[in-house]
Short mmCIF file of C-alpha atoms in Angstrom, two decimals:
data_model
loop_
_atom_site.label_atom_id
_atom_site.label_comp_id
_atom_site.label_asym_id
_atom_site.label_seq_id
_atom_site.Cartn_x
_atom_site.Cartn_y
_atom_site.Cartn_z
CA MET A 5 -0.26 -0.01 0.06
CA LEU A 6 1.51 3.48 -0.93
CA ALA A 7 0.18 6.97 0.39
CA ALA A 8 1.21 9.91 -1.89
CA GLY A 9 0.30 13.32 -0.73
CA HIS A 10 1.86 16.48 -2.75
CA ASP A 11 0.79 19.11 -0.19
CA LEU A 12 3.08 16.77 2.65
CA GLN A 13 0.46 17.27 5.56
CA TRP A 14 1.76 13.89 7.74
CA GLN A 15 0.20 14.77 11.27
CA LYS A 16 -2.37 12.11 12.42
CA ARG A 17 -6.07 13.25 10.80
CA ARG A 18 -9.25 11.25 9.96
CA ASP A 19 -9.43 13.36 6.78
CA THR A 20 -7.53 12.27 4.62
CA SER A 21 -8.87 13.48 1.19
CA GLY A 22 -5.14 15.04 0.68
CA TYR A 23 -3.12 11.45 0.52
CA GLN A 24 -3.59 8.92 -2.53
CA PHE A 25 -3.95 5.29 -1.46
CA PHE A 26 -2.25 2.69 -4.21
CA ASN A 27 -2.29 -1.28 -4.69
CA ALA A 28 0.71 -1.66 -5.81
CA ALA A 29 3.62 -5.22 -6.68
CA GLN A 30 6.48 -4.74 -5.62
CA ARG A 31 9.37 -6.01 -8.51
CA ASP A 32 13.06 -6.36 -8.12
CA ARG A 33 13.69 -5.28 -4.28
CA SER A 34 17.10 -4.55 -2.89
CA GLU A 35 18.05 -2.66 0.19
CA ASN A 36 18.04 0.69 -1.80
CA GLY A 37 14.96 0.27 -3.08
CA CYS A 38 12.65 -1.55 -5.46
CA GLN A 39 10.84 -1.32 -8.62
CA LEU A 40 6.66 -0.38 -8.27
CA GLU A 41 3.79 -1.40 -10.16
CA LEU A 42 0.28 -0.17 -10.14
CA ARG A 43 -3.01 1.01 -12.24
CA THR A 44 -3.03 4.16 -12.16
CA GLY A 45 -6.35 6.27 -13.06
CA PRO A 46 -7.49 9.62 -14.16
CA LYS A 47 -6.80 11.05 -10.79
CA THR A 48 -3.43 9.79 -10.30
CA LYS A 49 -0.38 12.73 -9.53
CA LEU A 50 2.49 10.76 -9.52
CA ARG A 51 5.99 12.76 -9.91
CA VAL A 52 9.24 12.58 -9.12
CA GLY A 53 10.79 13.80 -6.17
CA ASP A 54 7.40 12.63 -4.24
CA LEU A 55 7.95 11.05 -1.10
CA LEU A 56 5.78 8.03 -0.53
CA GLY A 57 4.94 6.05 2.64
CA LEU A 58 5.32 2.15 2.22
CA ARG A 59 3.58 -0.65 3.71
CA ASP A 60 3.63 -4.46 2.78
CA SER A 61 0.57 -5.31 4.14
CA PRO A 62 -1.54 -3.62 6.02
CA ASP A 63 0.30 -4.61 9.86
CA ALA A 64 3.19 -4.03 8.67
CA PRO A 65 5.53 -0.74 9.91
CA LEU A 66 6.06 2.11 7.82
CA ARG A 67 8.74 2.76 5.19
CA LEU A 68 9.64 6.21 2.89
CA GLY A 69 10.60 5.80 0.02
CA VAL A 70 11.64 8.74 -2.70
CA ILE A 71 10.42 7.79 -6.80
CA ARG A 72 13.59 8.30 -8.79
CA TRP A 73 12.04 7.91 -11.62
CA ILE A 74 8.22 6.63 -13.85
CA LYS A 75 7.19 5.24 -17.02
CA GLN A 76 3.45 5.04 -17.83
CA ARG A 77 2.25 2.29 -19.62
CA GLU A 78 -0.54 2.41 -22.48
CA ASN A 79 -3.02 0.27 -20.49
CA ASP A 80 -2.59 2.32 -17.84
CA THR A 81 0.07 0.55 -15.69
CA LEU A 82 2.83 2.84 -14.00
CA PHE A 83 6.50 1.83 -13.49
CA CYS A 84 8.19 3.53 -11.00
CA GLY A 85 11.68 3.61 -9.23
CA LEU A 86 11.36 3.82 -4.87
CA LEU A 87 14.50 5.05 -3.66
CA HIS A 88 14.35 3.29 0.28
CA LEU A 89 14.79 6.44 2.08
CA ALA A 90 13.69 5.47 5.66
CA ASP A 91 12.42 3.04 8.38
CA ASP A 92 10.36 3.42 11.95
CA VAL A 93 8.15 6.25 11.20
CA ARG A 94 7.33 8.83 13.48
CA THR A 95 4.93 12.22 12.93
CA ALA A 96 5.58 15.35 14.82
CA THR A 97 5.57 18.88 14.29
CA VAL A 98 8.10 21.59 14.30
CA ILE A 99 7.71 24.88 15.26
CA LEU A 100 9.21 27.88 12.71
CA GLU A 101 9.77 31.09 15.36
CA ASN A 102 10.34 34.14 12.69
CA GLU A 103 10.46 37.12 14.84
CA ASP A 104 6.22 38.12 16.26
CA ASN A 105 5.34 34.97 14.22
CA LYS A 106 5.65 31.43 14.85
CA SER A 107 4.30 28.90 12.59
CA GLU A 108 3.51 25.09 12.74
CA ILE A 109 4.83 22.82 9.81
CA PRO A 110 4.21 18.93 10.47
CA CYS A 111 7.10 16.83 9.66
CA LEU A 112 7.84 13.25 9.94
CA LEU A 113 10.79 11.50 12.27
CA ALA A 114 12.31 8.54 10.91
CA LYS A 115 15.54 6.25 11.33
CA HIS A 116 17.37 6.53 7.40
CA ALA A 117 17.81 3.46 5.65
CA ARG A 118 21.42 3.35 5.32
CA SER A 119 23.13 5.07 8.37
CA GLY A 120 20.71 4.68 11.00
CA LYS A 121 20.58 7.80 11.85
CA THR A 122 17.60 9.91 12.85
CA LEU A 123 15.82 12.36 10.14
CA LEU A 124 13.76 14.82 10.47
CA VAL A 125 11.50 15.03 7.39
CA VAL A 126 9.90 18.06 6.67
CA PRO A 127 8.24 19.98 3.45
CA PHE A 128 10.37 21.78 1.26
CA MET A 129 10.72 25.55 2.28
CA ALA A 130 13.57 28.29 0.98
CA GLY A 131 15.65 29.56 3.71
CA LEU A 132 14.34 27.17 6.49
CA ARG A 133 17.92 26.01 7.56
CA GLY A 134 19.00 27.97 9.88
CA LYS A 135 15.92 29.07 11.25
CA ARG A 136 14.99 28.76 15.22
CA LEU A 137 13.45 25.63 15.28
CA THR A 138 11.13 23.64 18.23
CA LEU A 139 10.11 20.35 18.07
CA HIS A 140 7.02 19.27 19.16
CA TYR A 141 7.00 15.23 19.70
CA GLY A 142 4.75 13.62 21.87
CA PRO A 143 4.29 16.27 25.07
CA ARG A 144 8.17 17.53 24.61
CA ARG A 145 9.11 20.71 23.21
CA LEU A 146 12.90 21.14 22.83
CA PRO A 147 14.96 23.31 20.17
CA ILE A 148 16.83 21.77 17.38
CA ALA A 149 18.91 22.18 14.70
CA PHE A 150 20.30 20.84 11.36
CA THR A 151 23.76 20.01 11.53
CA GLY A 152 24.10 20.15 7.71
CA TRP A 153 22.70 20.18 4.00
CA PRO A 154 20.05 17.46 3.73
CA VAL A 155 20.79 14.02 3.62
CA GLU A 156 17.99 13.61 0.87
CA HIS A 157 15.91 16.33 -0.89
CA SER A 158 13.69 17.35 -3.78
CA ARG A 159 10.83 19.85 -4.74
CA ALA A 160 9.14 18.34 -2.35
CA PHE A 161 10.72 17.70 0.80
CA GLU A 162 14.28 17.71 2.90
CA ALA A 163 15.51 14.97 5.30
CA PHE A 164 18.04 16.43 8.02
CA GLU A 165 19.82 15.02 10.54
CA PHE A 166 19.67 16.60 13.68
CA GLY A 167 20.79 18.08 17.21
CA VAL A 168 20.74 20.07 20.30
CA PRO A 169 21.76 23.89 18.98
CA LYS A 170 25.53 25.12 19.97
CA HIS A 171 23.71 28.29 21.47
CA ASN A 172 21.98 25.72 24.08
CA ALA A 173 23.70 27.31 27.58
CA ASN A 174 22.93 23.56 29.08
CA TYR A 175 24.94 21.73 26.36
CA PRO A 176 28.97 23.37 26.18
CA ASP A 177 29.72 21.24 24.37
CA PRO A 178 30.74 23.03 20.73
CA GLU A 179 29.89 19.57 18.71
CA VAL A 180 26.00 19.37 17.75
CA PRO A 181 25.32 16.18 19.54
CA LEU A 182 22.39 14.43 17.13
CA PHE A 183 18.93 13.17 18.35
CA THR A 184 17.58 9.62 18.14
CA LEU A 185 14.55 8.54 17.95
CA GLU A 186 15.65 5.73 21.51
CA LEU A 187 16.55 9.31 23.16
CA LEU A 188 13.00 11.37 21.60
CA ASP A 189 11.29 8.29 23.30
CA SER A 190 12.62 8.76 26.18
CA LEU A 191 12.37 12.09 26.79
CA ILE A 192 8.65 11.55 26.19
CA GLU A 193 8.16 8.94 29.05
CA PRO A 194 6.62 10.13 32.27
CA PRO A 195 9.31 11.59 34.32
CA GLY A 196 11.39 10.49 36.78
CA THR A 197 10.54 7.34 34.59
CA LYS A 198 13.23 4.33 32.48
CA ARG A 199 11.49 3.80 30.00
CA GLY A 200 9.47 0.18 30.21
CA THR A 201 10.19 -0.07 33.42
CA GLY A 202 8.10 2.36 35.48
CA LYS A 203 11.16 2.65 37.72
CA ARG A 204 12.64 6.34 38.69
CA ASP A 205 15.70 7.07 36.77
CA ALA A 206 18.28 8.77 38.52
CA SER A 207 20.80 9.78 36.19
CA PRO A 208 19.99 13.64 34.44
CA LYS A 209 19.46 14.19 31.11
CA GLY A 210 21.20 17.68 31.05
CA ILE A 211 21.02 18.78 27.44
CA PHE A 212 17.20 20.02 28.56
#
């Protein structure tokens, strides 16, 4: 099953009208991606660079892929090459602070398929890199900074590695420590507990 949305409004919601859903067959699958075969209709709109969510079955974990090429056949069959981008996908929100205004940007957290590092996937917005950003994940709001140029990008989205801003007074290390999904999950556990045990954790988090 594929889900694609050109506006990339990824927040969990009941209204799915902004998405396209397909049943597709996977061909020539490898660690780097696969070829997809699907039947198309008049409302099918897929472009090179689109971000897709892919499940092998309704209960399977969601994976992220990027369309690299598209071939349309005369019998309404479409073939596309999909790069496997990331696994272990979660929804979140990035808050962009710009002077006196704050904008909420729906985003995805996911684990990069090749490096295993945690990525923040956001809709493409010119000039977003270098802005003052806050990640809203669960009940927590965490100041974040992108660590460099996008790991992957297209005209639809950008995927960044991210960490604690260098100006954070609680973390004097000049290197930006990267966030991981495990760390982010631990931060939304009830305060003072070890993940999955319910026991109090005496070790301070230190960076927030």
